[in-house]
Coordinates of N, CA, C and O in Angstrom, one line a residue:
M1 N 111.3 106.6 121.3 CA 110.6 105.7 120.3 C 109.2 105.3 120.9 O 109.3 104.7 121.8
P2 N 108.7 105.2 119.9 CA 107.5 104.9 120.3 C 107.0 103.4 120.0 O 106.6 103.4 118.7
Y3 N 107.0 102.5 120.7 CA 106.7 101.8 121.4 C 105.5 100.9 121.3 O 105.2 102.7 122.6
Y4 N 104.3 100.9 121.6 CA 103.0 101.0 122.2 C 102.5 99.6 123.1 O 102.4 98.6 122.0
K5 N 102.4 99.0 124.2 CA 101.5 97.4 124.8 C 99.7 98.3 123.7 O 99.9 99.4 124.3
I6 N 99.7 97.3 123.2 CA 98.4 97.2 123.4 C 97.7 95.9 124.2 O 97.9 94.4 123.8
D7 N 96.5 95.6 125.3 CA 96.1 94.9 125.4 C 96.8 93.6 126.2 O 96.6 92.7 126.0
G8 N 97.9 93.7 126.4 CA 98.9 93.3 127.3 C 99.9 93.0 126.5 O 100.5 91.9 126.8
V9 N 99.5 93.5 125.4 CA 100.9 92.4 124.4 C 101.6 93.5 123.8 O 101.5 94.7 123.4
T10 N 103.0 93.3 124.1 CA 104.3 93.9 123.9 C 104.9 93.6 122.2 O 105.0 92.7 122.1
P11 N 105.5 94.8 122.0 CA 106.3 94.7 120.9 C 107.7 94.0 121.1 O 108.1 93.7 122.3
V12 N 108.3 93.5 120.2 CA 109.1 92.4 120.2 C 110.2 92.6 119.4 O 110.1 92.8 118.0
V13 N 111.3 93.2 119.3 CA 112.6 93.3 119.2 C 113.9 93.3 119.3 O 114.3 93.6 120.4
H14 N 114.3 92.4 118.2 CA 115.9 92.0 119.0 C 116.7 92.9 118.5 O 117.1 94.0 117.5
P15 N 118.0 92.4 119.6 CA 118.7 94.0 119.9 C 120.0 94.5 118.3 O 120.2 95.4 118.2
T16 N 119.4 93.3 117.5 CA 120.4 93.6 116.8 C 119.6 94.3 115.6 O 120.5 94.8 114.2
A17 N 118.6 94.2 115.8 CA 117.1 95.2 114.4 C 117.7 96.9 114.7 O 117.8 97.4 115.9
Y18 N 117.4 97.1 113.9 CA 117.4 98.7 114.3 C 116.0 99.4 113.5 O 115.6 99.3 112.7
V19 N 115.1 100.4 114.5 CA 113.9 100.2 114.2 C 114.6 102.4 114.2 O 114.8 102.7 115.3
H20 N 113.7 103.1 113.8 CA 114.3 104.3 113.2 C 113.5 105.3 114.8 O 111.9 104.4 114.7
P21 N 113.4 106.1 115.0 CA 112.9 106.8 116.4 C 111.1 107.0 116.1 O 110.5 107.5 116.8
T22 N 111.2 107.4 114.9 CA 110.2 107.8 113.7 C 109.2 107.0 113.4 O 108.1 107.3 113.2
A23 N 109.5 105.8 113.6 CA 108.6 104.7 113.2 C 107.9 104.2 114.7 O 108.4 104.9 115.7
T24 N 106.5 103.9 113.6 CA 105.5 103.3 115.4 C 105.2 102.1 115.3 O 105.5 101.5 114.3
I25 N 105.4 101.3 116.7 CA 105.3 99.5 116.2 C 104.5 99.5 117.7 O 104.2 99.6 118.5
I26 N 103.1 99.0 117.4 CA 102.4 98.3 118.5 C 101.6 97.8 118.2 O 101.4 96.7 117.6
G27 N 101.8 96.8 119.7 CA 101.1 95.4 119.5 C 101.8 94.1 119.4 O 103.2 94.3 119.9
D28 N 101.1 93.3 118.9 CA 101.9 92.2 118.7 C 102.3 92.2 117.1 O 102.4 91.8 116.2
V29 N 104.1 93.1 117.3 CA 105.0 92.7 116.1 C 106.0 92.2 116.4 O 106.9 92.6 118.1
I30 N 107.4 91.5 116.1 CA 108.3 90.6 116.2 C 109.0 91.2 115.2 O 108.7 90.8 114.2
I31 N 110.2 91.7 115.7 CA 111.1 92.5 114.6 C 112.2 92.1 114.7 O 112.5 91.5 116.0
G32 N 112.8 90.5 113.9 CA 114.0 89.6 114.2 C 115.0 89.8 113.7 O 115.3 91.6 113.9
P33 N 116.4 89.3 113.8 CA 117.9 89.8 113.9 C 118.3 90.2 112.5 O 117.5 90.2 111.5
G34 N 118.6 91.7 113.1 CA 119.1 92.1 112.0 C 118.2 93.2 110.1 O 118.7 93.6 109.6
C35 N 117.0 93.7 111.2 CA 115.9 93.9 110.1 C 116.5 95.8 110.6 O 116.9 95.7 111.1
Y36 N 115.4 95.5 110.4 CA 115.7 97.2 109.2 C 114.6 97.9 109.6 O 113.9 97.3 108.0
V37 N 113.8 98.8 110.2 CA 112.8 100.0 110.0 C 112.9 101.4 109.4 O 113.1 102.1 110.9
G38 N 113.0 102.1 108.6 CA 113.3 103.1 108.1 C 112.7 104.1 109.2 O 111.0 103.9 109.8
P39 N 112.1 105.4 108.2 CA 111.9 106.5 109.2 C 110.2 106.5 109.2 O 109.8 106.3 107.7
G40 N 109.4 106.6 109.7 CA 107.8 106.8 109.7 C 107.3 105.7 109.4 O 105.8 105.6 108.6
A41 N 108.2 104.6 109.7 CA 107.2 103.1 109.3 C 106.0 102.9 110.3 O 106.5 103.6 111.2
C42 N 105.0 102.2 110.0 CA 104.8 102.5 111.2 C 103.5 100.7 110.8 O 103.2 100.1 109.6
L43 N 104.2 100.2 112.1 CA 103.3 98.2 111.9 C 102.7 97.8 113.0 O 103.0 98.3 114.7
R44 N 101.6 98.2 112.4 CA 100.8 98.3 113.7 C 99.7 96.8 113.9 O 99.0 96.2 113.3
G45 N 100.4 95.7 114.8 CA 99.8 94.7 115.8 C 98.8 94.9 116.1 O 98.6 94.3 117.4
D46 N 97.3 96.0 115.9 CA 96.3 95.8 117.6 C 95.7 95.2 117.1 O 94.6 94.6 117.9
F47 N 95.4 94.1 115.9 CA 94.8 93.3 115.1 C 95.7 91.9 114.9 O 95.6 91.4 116.1
G48 N 95.8 91.1 114.4 CA 96.9 90.7 114.1 C 98.2 90.9 114.1 O 98.9 91.8 114.4
R49 N 99.1 89.5 113.5 CA 100.3 89.7 114.4 C 100.9 90.1 113.4 O 101.0 89.8 112.1
I50 N 102.5 90.9 113.5 CA 103.0 91.2 112.5 C 104.3 90.9 112.4 O 105.3 91.0 113.5
T51 N 105.5 89.8 111.8 CA 106.8 89.5 112.0 C 107.5 89.7 110.7 O 107.4 89.9 109.6
M52 N 108.8 90.7 111.5 CA 109.9 90.1 110.0 C 110.9 89.4 110.9 O 112.1 89.1 111.6
E53 N 111.2 88.2 110.1 CA 112.3 87.4 109.8 C 113.7 88.7 109.9 O 113.5 89.4 109.2
E54 N 114.6 87.6 109.9 CA 116.0 88.1 110.0 C 115.9 88.4 108.5 O 116.0 88.5 107.7
E55 N 116.9 89.7 109.1 CA 117.0 90.7 108.1 C 116.4 90.6 107.2 O 117.1 91.2 105.9
S56 N 115.2 90.9 107.1 CA 113.8 91.6 106.2 C 114.2 93.3 106.7 O 114.6 94.0 107.5
N57 N 113.8 93.7 105.8 CA 113.8 95.5 105.4 C 112.4 95.9 106.1 O 112.2 95.5 104.5
M58 N 112.3 97.4 106.0 CA 110.8 97.9 105.4 C 111.2 99.1 105.7 O 111.5 99.8 106.6
Q59 N 111.5 100.2 104.7 CA 111.8 101.6 104.4 C 110.5 103.0 105.1 O 109.5 102.1 105.6
D60 N 110.8 103.6 104.4 CA 110.2 104.8 104.7 C 108.8 104.9 104.2 O 108.7 104.4 103.1
N61 N 107.8 105.0 105.1 CA 106.6 105.6 105.4 C 105.9 104.2 104.9 O 105.1 104.3 104.2
C62 N 106.5 103.1 105.1 CA 105.4 102.1 104.9 C 104.9 101.7 105.8 O 104.5 102.7 107.4
V63 N 103.3 100.9 105.7 CA 102.3 100.5 106.3 C 102.0 99.2 106.6 O 101.8 98.7 105.7
V64 N 102.0 98.6 107.6 CA 101.7 97.6 107.6 C 100.4 97.3 108.7 O 100.5 97.3 109.9
H65 N 99.3 96.3 108.1 CA 98.2 96.0 109.1 C 97.8 94.5 109.0 O 98.3 94.1 107.8
G66 N 96.3 94.2 109.7 CA 95.7 93.2 108.6 C 94.9 93.0 109.8 O 94.3 93.3 110.9
F67 N 93.8 91.7 109.3 CA 92.3 91.8 109.6 C 93.5 90.8 111.6 O 94.0 90.4 111.6
S68 N 92.2 90.7 112.3 CA 92.5 89.8 113.5 C 92.8 87.8 113.3 O 93.9 87.5 114.1
D69 N 92.7 87.6 112.3 CA 92.7 86.6 112.1 C 94.4 86.0 111.0 O 94.6 85.1 110.4
T70 N 94.8 87.2 110.4 CA 96.0 87.0 109.6 C 96.9 87.5 110.6 O 97.0 88.2 111.5
H71 N 98.2 86.7 109.6 CA 99.4 87.0 110.6 C 100.2 88.1 109.2 O 100.4 87.0 108.1
T72 N 100.6 88.7 109.1 CA 101.2 89.6 108.4 C 102.8 89.2 108.7 O 103.7 89.4 109.5
L73 N 103.3 88.7 107.5 CA 104.0 87.8 107.3 C 105.9 88.4 106.7 O 105.0 88.0 105.4
I74 N 107.0 88.8 106.5 CA 107.8 89.2 105.9 C 109.2 88.3 106.3 O 109.6 88.5 107.3
K75 N 109.4 87.2 105.2 CA 110.0 86.1 105.1 C 111.3 86.1 105.6 O 111.6 87.8 105.1
K76 N 112.6 86.2 105.7 CA 113.9 86.8 106.0 C 114.5 87.0 104.7 O 114.1 86.3 103.6
H77 N 114.4 87.8 104.7 CA 115.7 89.5 103.3 C 114.7 89.0 102.8 O 115.0 89.8 101.8
G78 N 113.5 89.4 103.2 CA 112.6 90.2 102.3 C 112.7 91.7 102.4 O 113.2 92.3 103.2
H79 N 112.8 92.1 101.1 CA 112.4 93.7 101.3 C 111.4 94.5 100.8 O 110.8 94.1 99.8
I80 N 110.9 95.8 101.6 CA 109.8 95.7 101.3 C 110.4 97.9 101.2 O 110.6 98.6 101.9
G81 N 110.7 98.1 100.0 CA 110.8 99.6 99.6 C 109.5 101.1 100.4 O 108.7 100.3 101.1
H82 N 110.0 101.6 99.8 CA 109.7 103.0 101.0 C 107.3 102.8 100.4 O 107.8 102.6 99.0
G83 N 107.3 103.3 101.4 CA 106.0 103.9 101.0 C 105.3 102.8 100.7 O 103.4 103.3 100.0
A84 N 105.5 101.1 100.1 CA 104.4 100.0 100.7 C 103.6 99.8 101.6 O 103.5 100.5 102.8
V85 N 102.6 99.3 101.1 CA 101.3 99.0 102.6 C 101.8 97.1 102.3 O 100.6 96.8 100.9
L86 N 101.5 96.8 103.7 CA 100.9 95.2 103.3 C 99.8 95.1 104.6 O 100.0 95.8 105.0
H87 N 99.1 94.3 104.4 CA 97.5 94.0 104.9 C 97.3 92.5 105.0 O 96.9 92.4 104.3
G88 N 97.6 92.3 105.8 CA 97.7 90.5 106.4 C 98.0 89.4 105.0 O 97.4 88.8 104.6
C89 N 98.5 89.8 104.8 CA 100.0 89.2 103.8 C 100.7 88.4 103.9 O 101.5 88.5 105.2
V90 N 101.7 87.2 103.5 CA 103.3 86.4 103.4 C 103.5 87.5 102.0 O 103.2 86.6 101.3
I91 N 104.8 87.7 102.4 CA 105.9 88.0 101.2 C 107.4 86.9 101.7 O 107.1 86.6 102.9
G92 N 107.1 86.2 100.7 CA 108.5 85.2 100.4 C 109.6 85.7 100.6 O 110.4 87.1 100.9
E93 N 110.3 84.5 101.4 CA 111.7 85.0 101.6 C 112.5 85.3 100.3 O 112.2 84.9 99.4
D94 N 113.3 86.5 100.8 CA 114.4 86.8 99.9 C 113.1 87.7 98.4 O 113.9 87.8 97.4
A95 N 112.3 88.1 99.0 CA 110.9 88.8 97.4 C 111.1 90.6 98.3 O 111.6 90.3 99.1
L96 N 111.1 91.0 97.1 CA 111.5 92.2 96.9 C 109.4 93.0 96.3 O 108.8 92.7 95.7
I97 N 109.1 93.7 97.6 CA 107.8 94.5 96.9 C 108.3 96.1 97.1 O 109.0 96.7 97.4
G98 N 108.3 96.8 95.6 CA 108.5 97.7 95.2 C 108.0 99.2 95.9 O 106.9 99.1 95.9
M99 N 108.6 100.3 95.8 CA 108.2 101.5 96.3 C 106.8 102.0 95.5 O 105.8 101.4 94.7
N100 N 105.4 102.2 96.9 CA 104.3 102.3 96.3 C 103.5 101.8 96.4 O 102.1 101.3 95.9
S101 N 103.7 99.8 96.0 CA 102.9 99.2 96.3 C 101.9 97.9 97.3 O 101.9 98.8 98.1
V102 N 101.0 97.8 97.1 CA 99.9 97.6 98.3 C 99.6 96.0 97.8 O 99.7 95.2 96.7
V103 N 100.4 95.0 99.2 CA 99.6 94.1 99.1 C 98.6 93.5 100.3 O 98.9 94.4 100.8
M104 N 97.7 93.1 99.3 CA 96.3 92.8 100.2 C 96.5 91.6 101.0 O 97.1 90.6 100.8
D105 N 95.1 91.6 102.0 CA 95.3 90.5 102.8 C 94.9 89.0 101.8 O 94.1 88.8 101.0
Y106 N 95.4 88.2 102.9 CA 95.7 86.7 102.3 C 96.6 86.0 101.5 O 96.2 84.9 100.7
S107 N 97.3 87.3 100.6 CA 98.2 86.6 99.0 C 99.0 86.4 99.9 O 100.2 86.7 101.1
E108 N 99.8 85.9 98.8 CA 101.0 85.1 99.1 C 101.9 85.3 98.0 O 102.0 84.8 96.9
I109 N 103.0 86.2 98.5 CA 104.3 87.1 97.2 C 105.0 85.1 97.2 O 106.5 85.1 98.1
G110 N 105.5 84.7 96.6 CA 106.6 83.8 96.7 C 108.1 84.1 96.5 O 108.4 84.9 96.2
A111 N 108.7 83.0 97.1 CA 109.9 83.3 97.0 C 111.0 83.9 96.5 O 110.8 83.5 95.6
G112 N 111.7 85.1 96.1 CA 112.4 85.4 95.7 C 111.5 86.6 93.9 O 112.2 86.9 93.2
S113 N 111.1 86.3 94.5 CA 109.8 86.9 93.5 C 109.6 88.7 93.6 O 109.8 89.4 94.9
I114 N 110.2 89.5 93.1 CA 109.8 90.8 93.2 C 108.7 91.4 92.7 O 108.1 91.2 91.3
V115 N 107.4 92.5 92.9 CA 106.5 93.2 93.0 C 106.7 94.3 92.5 O 107.9 95.5 93.3
A116 N 106.6 94.7 91.3 CA 107.1 95.9 90.7 C 106.9 97.6 91.5 O 105.5 97.2 92.3
A117 N 107.0 98.1 91.4 CA 106.3 99.7 92.0 C 105.3 99.9 91.7 O 105.7 100.0 90.0
A118 N 104.5 100.2 92.7 CA 103.6 100.9 92.5 C 102.2 100.1 91.7 O 101.6 100.0 90.9
S119 N 102.8 98.4 92.4 CA 101.4 97.8 92.0 C 99.8 97.6 92.4 O 101.0 98.0 94.0
F120 N 99.2 96.8 92.2 CA 98.1 96.2 93.6 C 98.2 95.0 93.4 O 97.7 94.9 92.4
I121 N 98.3 94.6 94.6 CA 98.2 93.4 94.0 C 97.4 92.4 95.6 O 96.8 93.2 96.3
K122 N 95.8 92.1 95.0 CA 94.1 92.3 95.3 C 94.4 90.6 96.3 O 95.2 90.0 96.2
N123 N 93.4 90.6 97.1 CA 93.3 89.9 98.0 C 92.9 88.6 97.3 O 93.3 88.1 96.1
R124 N 93.9 87.5 97.8 CA 93.9 86.4 98.5 C 95.0 85.6 96.4 O 94.9 84.2 96.0
F125 N 95.8 86.9 96.6 CA 96.9 86.7 95.3 C 97.4 85.6 95.3 O 98.7 85.4 96.6
T126 N 98.7 85.0 94.6 CA 99.5 83.8 94.7 C 100.2 83.6 93.6 O 99.5 83.4 93.1
C127 N 101.2 84.0 94.0 CA 102.4 84.0 92.9 C 103.3 82.9 93.6 O 103.7 82.6 94.5
P128 N 104.0 81.8 92.0 CA 105.2 81.1 92.2 C 105.8 81.6 93.4 O 106.4 82.9 92.2
P129 N 107.4 81.0 93.3 CA 108.5 81.8 93.9 C 109.3 82.2 92.6 O 109.0 81.8 91.1
R130 N 110.6 83.5 92.3 CA 110.8 83.8 91.5 C 110.1 84.3 90.6 O 109.2 84.0 89.0
S131 N 109.0 84.8 90.6 CA 107.2 85.8 89.7 C 108.1 87.2 89.8 O 108.2 87.7 90.5
L132 N 108.4 87.9 88.9 CA 107.9 89.6 88.1 C 106.9 89.4 88.2 O 106.0 89.0 87.0
V133 N 106.0 90.3 89.5 CA 104.6 91.2 89.3 C 104.3 92.5 89.2 O 105.3 93.4 89.6
M134 N 103.5 92.6 88.0 CA 103.7 93.9 88.1 C 102.0 94.8 87.8 O 101.4 93.7 87.0
G135 N 102.0 95.8 88.1 CA 99.8 96.5 87.1 C 99.2 96.4 88.3 O 99.9 96.3 89.7
A136 N 97.8 97.4 88.0 CA 97.0 97.1 88.6 C 95.7 96.8 88.5 O 95.1 97.9 87.5
P137 N 94.8 95.6 88.6 CA 96.1 94.7 89.3 C 97.1 94.0 89.6 O 96.8 93.4 87.7
G138 N 97.6 93.4 89.8 CA 99.4 92.7 89.6 C 98.9 91.9 88.9 O 97.8 91.2 89.0
K139 N 100.5 91.0 87.6 CA 100.2 90.0 86.9 C 100.8 89.4 87.0 O 102.1 90.8 86.3
I140 N 101.3 88.6 87.0 CA 102.6 87.9 86.9 C 103.3 87.9 85.3 O 102.3 87.7 84.3
V141 N 103.9 88.6 85.2 CA 103.9 88.6 84.0 C 105.6 87.2 83.2 O 105.3 87.5 82.0
R142 N 106.8 86.8 83.9 CA 107.2 86.7 84.4 C 108.3 86.2 84.7 O 107.3 86.4 86.1
S143 N 109.4 84.6 85.1 CA 109.9 84.8 85.8 C 111.1 85.9 85.8 O 111.3 86.5 85.3
V144 N 111.6 85.8 87.9 CA 112.9 86.8 88.1 C 113.9 85.5 87.2 O 114.2 84.7 87.7
T145 N 114.9 86.3 87.2 CA 115.7 86.2 86.2 C 117.0 85.8 86.5 O 116.7 86.6 88.3
D146 N 118.3 85.1 87.1 CA 119.5 84.8 87.9 C 119.9 86.7 88.1 O 119.7 86.8 89.3
D147 N 119.6 87.5 87.0 CA 120.8 88.5 86.9 C 119.5 90.1 88.0 O 119.6 90.5 89.3
E148 N 118.6 89.5 87.6 CA 117.3 90.7 88.4 C 117.3 89.6 89.9 O 117.2 90.8 91.2
L149 N 117.6 88.3 90.4 CA 117.6 88.6 91.6 C 118.9 88.3 92.4 O 118.6 88.9 94.1
K150 N 120.1 88.9 91.8 CA 121.6 89.4 92.3 C 121.5 90.2 92.9 O 121.8 90.9 93.5
W151 N 120.6 91.2 92.1 CA 120.1 92.7 92.1 C 119.6 93.4 93.0 O 120.0 94.4 94.2
K152 N 118.6 92.4 93.5 CA 117.4 92.4 94.7 C 118.4 92.1 96.0 O 118.7 92.9 96.7
Q153 N 119.4 91.3 96.2 CA 120.1 90.2 96.7 C 121.2 91.4 97.3 O 121.0 91.6 98.6
T154 N 121.4 92.2 96.5 CA 122.3 93.0 96.7 C 122.3 94.5 97.2 O 122.5 94.5 98.7
G155 N 120.8 94.9 96.6 CA 120.1 95.9 97.7 C 119.5 95.6 98.2 O 119.9 96.0 99.8
T156 N 119.7 94.6 99.1 CA 118.8 93.5 100.5 C 120.4 93.9 101.2 O 120.2 94.2 102.3
Q157 N 121.4 93.0 100.8 CA 122.9 93.0 101.5 C 122.8 94.2 102.1 O 123.5 94.6 103.4
E158 N 122.7 95.6 101.3 CA 123.3 97.4 101.8 C 122.0 97.7 102.8 O 122.6 98.5 103.5
Y159 N 120.7 96.9 103.2 CA 120.6 97.3 103.9 C 120.7 96.6 105.1 O 120.3 97.3 105.9
I160 N 121.5 95.3 105.2 CA 121.8 94.9 106.1 C 123.2 95.8 107.3 O 123.0 95.8 107.8
E161 N 123.4 95.8 105.8 CA 124.9 96.9 106.5 C 124.3 98.2 107.5 O 124.9 98.5 107.4
L162 N 123.0 98.6 106.5 CA 122.6 100.1 106.9 C 122.0 99.3 108.2 O 122.7 100.8 109.3
S163 N 121.4 98.4 108.7 CA 120.9 98.2 110.2 C 122.6 98.5 111.2 O 121.7 99.4 112.4
K164 N 123.0 97.8 110.7 CA 124.5 97.9 111.5 C 125.1 99.2 111.9 O 125.9 100.0 112.4
R165 N 125.1 100.0 110.4 CA 125.7 101.5 110.8 C 125.0 102.1 111.5 O 125.2 103.4 112.0
C166 N 123.7 102.1 111.5 CA 122.3 103.0 112.1 C 123.1 102.6 113.5 O 123.0 103.4 114.5
L167 N 122.4 100.7 114.2 CA 123.0 100.5 115.2 C 124.1 101.1 116.2 O 124.4 102.3 117.5
T168 N 125.2 102.3 115.3 CA 126.7 102.4 115.5 C 127.3 103.5 115.1 O 128.0 104.2 116.5
S169 N 126.5 104.2 114.3 CA 127.0 105.9 114.3 C 126.0 106.7 114.4 O 126.0 107.5 113.9
M170 N 124.1 106.2 113.7 CA 123.1 107.6 113.8 C 122.9 107.9 114.8 O 122.5 107.3 115.9
V171 N 123.0 109.2 115.0 CA 122.8 110.1 116.4 C 122.2 111.1 116.0 O 122.5 112.0 115.6
E172 N 121.9 111.5 116.9 CA 120.1 112.8 116.7 C 121.4 113.8 116.7 O 122.5 113.9 117.1
C173 N 121.1 114.6 116.2 CA 122.3 116.5 116.1 C 121.1 117.8 115.3 O 120.7 117.1 114.9
S174 N 122.6 118.8 115.1 CA 121.6 119.4 115.4 C 122.5 120.4 113.6 O 123.6 119.7 113.8
P175 N 121.5 121.2 113.0 CA 122.5 120.6 111.5 C 123.0 121.6 111.7 O 124.0 122.7 112.1
L176 N 124.7 121.8 110.5 CA 125.5 122.9 110.3 C 124.9 124.6 109.9 O 123.9 124.3 109.5
N177 N 125.6 125.3 110.0 CA 125.0 126.1 108.7 C 125.5 126.8 107.8 O 125.2 127.2 107.0
A178 N 126.5 125.6 107.9 CA 127.4 125.9 106.1 C 127.7 124.2 106.2 O 128.5 124.4 106.8
E179 N 127.9 124.3 104.9 CA 129.0 123.2 104.3 C 130.3 123.4 104.1 O 130.4 124.4 104.3
E180 N 130.9 122.1 105.3 CA 132.3 122.6 106.2 C 133.1 121.7 104.1 O 132.6 121.7 103.5
E181 N 134.4 122.5 104.6 CA 135.3 121.8 103.3 C 135.8 120.5 103.6 O 135.8 119.8 104.7
N182 N 135.6 120.4 101.9 CA 136.2 118.7 102.1 C 134.7 117.6 103.2 O 135.4 116.8 103.8
R183 N 134.2 117.9 102.7 CA 133.0 117.5 103.7 C 132.6 115.6 103.3 O 132.7 115.7 101.6
P184 N 132.6 115.1 103.6 CA 132.7 113.5 103.1 C 131.4 113.1 102.4 O 130.0 114.4 103.0
S185 N 131.4 112.2 102.2 CA 130.2 111.7 101.1 C 129.6 110.5 101.9 O 130.9 109.7 101.9
L186 N 128.7 110.1 101.1 CA 127.9 108.4 102.1 C 128.0 107.5 100.9 O 127.3 106.6 101.0
T187 N 128.2 108.3 99.3 CA 128.5 106.8 98.6 C 129.1 105.6 98.8 O 130.4 106.1 99.6
R188 N 128.1 104.3 98.6 CA 128.8 103.0 98.7 C 129.2 102.2 98.0 O 130.2 102.2 97.8
K189 N 128.4 101.5 97.7 CA 128.6 100.5 96.7 C 128.1 100.9 94.8 O 127.5 102.2 94.8
D190 N 128.4 100.8 93.8 CA 127.5 100.9 92.8 C 126.4 100.0 92.4 O 126.4 98.8 91.8
H191 N 125.5 100.1 93.6 CA 124.1 99.9 93.3 C 123.2 100.5 93.1 O 123.1 101.5 93.4
R192 N 122.4 100.5 92.0 CA 121.7 101.2 90.9 C 120.9 100.9 90.7 O 120.2 99.5 90.5
P193 N 119.3 101.5 89.8 CA 118.4 101.1 89.5 C 118.3 100.0 88.4 O 119.6 100.5 87.7
K194 N 117.6 99.3 88.5 CA 117.5 98.2 87.0 C 117.5 99.1 85.8 O 115.8 99.1 86.7
N195 N 118.0 98.6 84.9 CA 117.3 99.3 83.9 C 116.4 98.4 83.2 O 116.3 97.7 83.4
E196 N 115.2 99.0 82.6 CA 113.8 97.6 82.2 C 114.1 97.6 80.2 O 114.5 98.8 80.1

């Protein structure tokens, strides 16, 4: 597992968090209880601090970094989609950052907000709680509905459960040469993309 101490500062990972073996965690990084960090994610705390609060998730190939005066903070139940980049920003409790989005320095995404996939959030952008933000540059387009927030929370709960599944059952293995008869499926719940 690639964890790296730098200048005497060692990452902190709660024993109930799951960090994939291909993720890279450097320096001043604090990963809280029940968090999930996916394959290929890179959390570089070699300048500012990075904190993932309780039951937040950081999916595959995300990059998190910041300037030396920043604290990149993903608050409780924060949900960071595949390939997102966070740099010196604050992601509010129960907020979602969509796939391949970029959130720049000193920005604050309000609690319960959703940043749409492939959005670019400029430096020092701030949105109030439950904002739907879209575009490049990102703009607030409306409030997040109760249905959308519930959809987000269902997805986050699946990642909380995935963390537990990974800790209890994921092991490195060799592949099979052919598909076995009556192969089990990993289909779990009826959580699907939102229709816009």
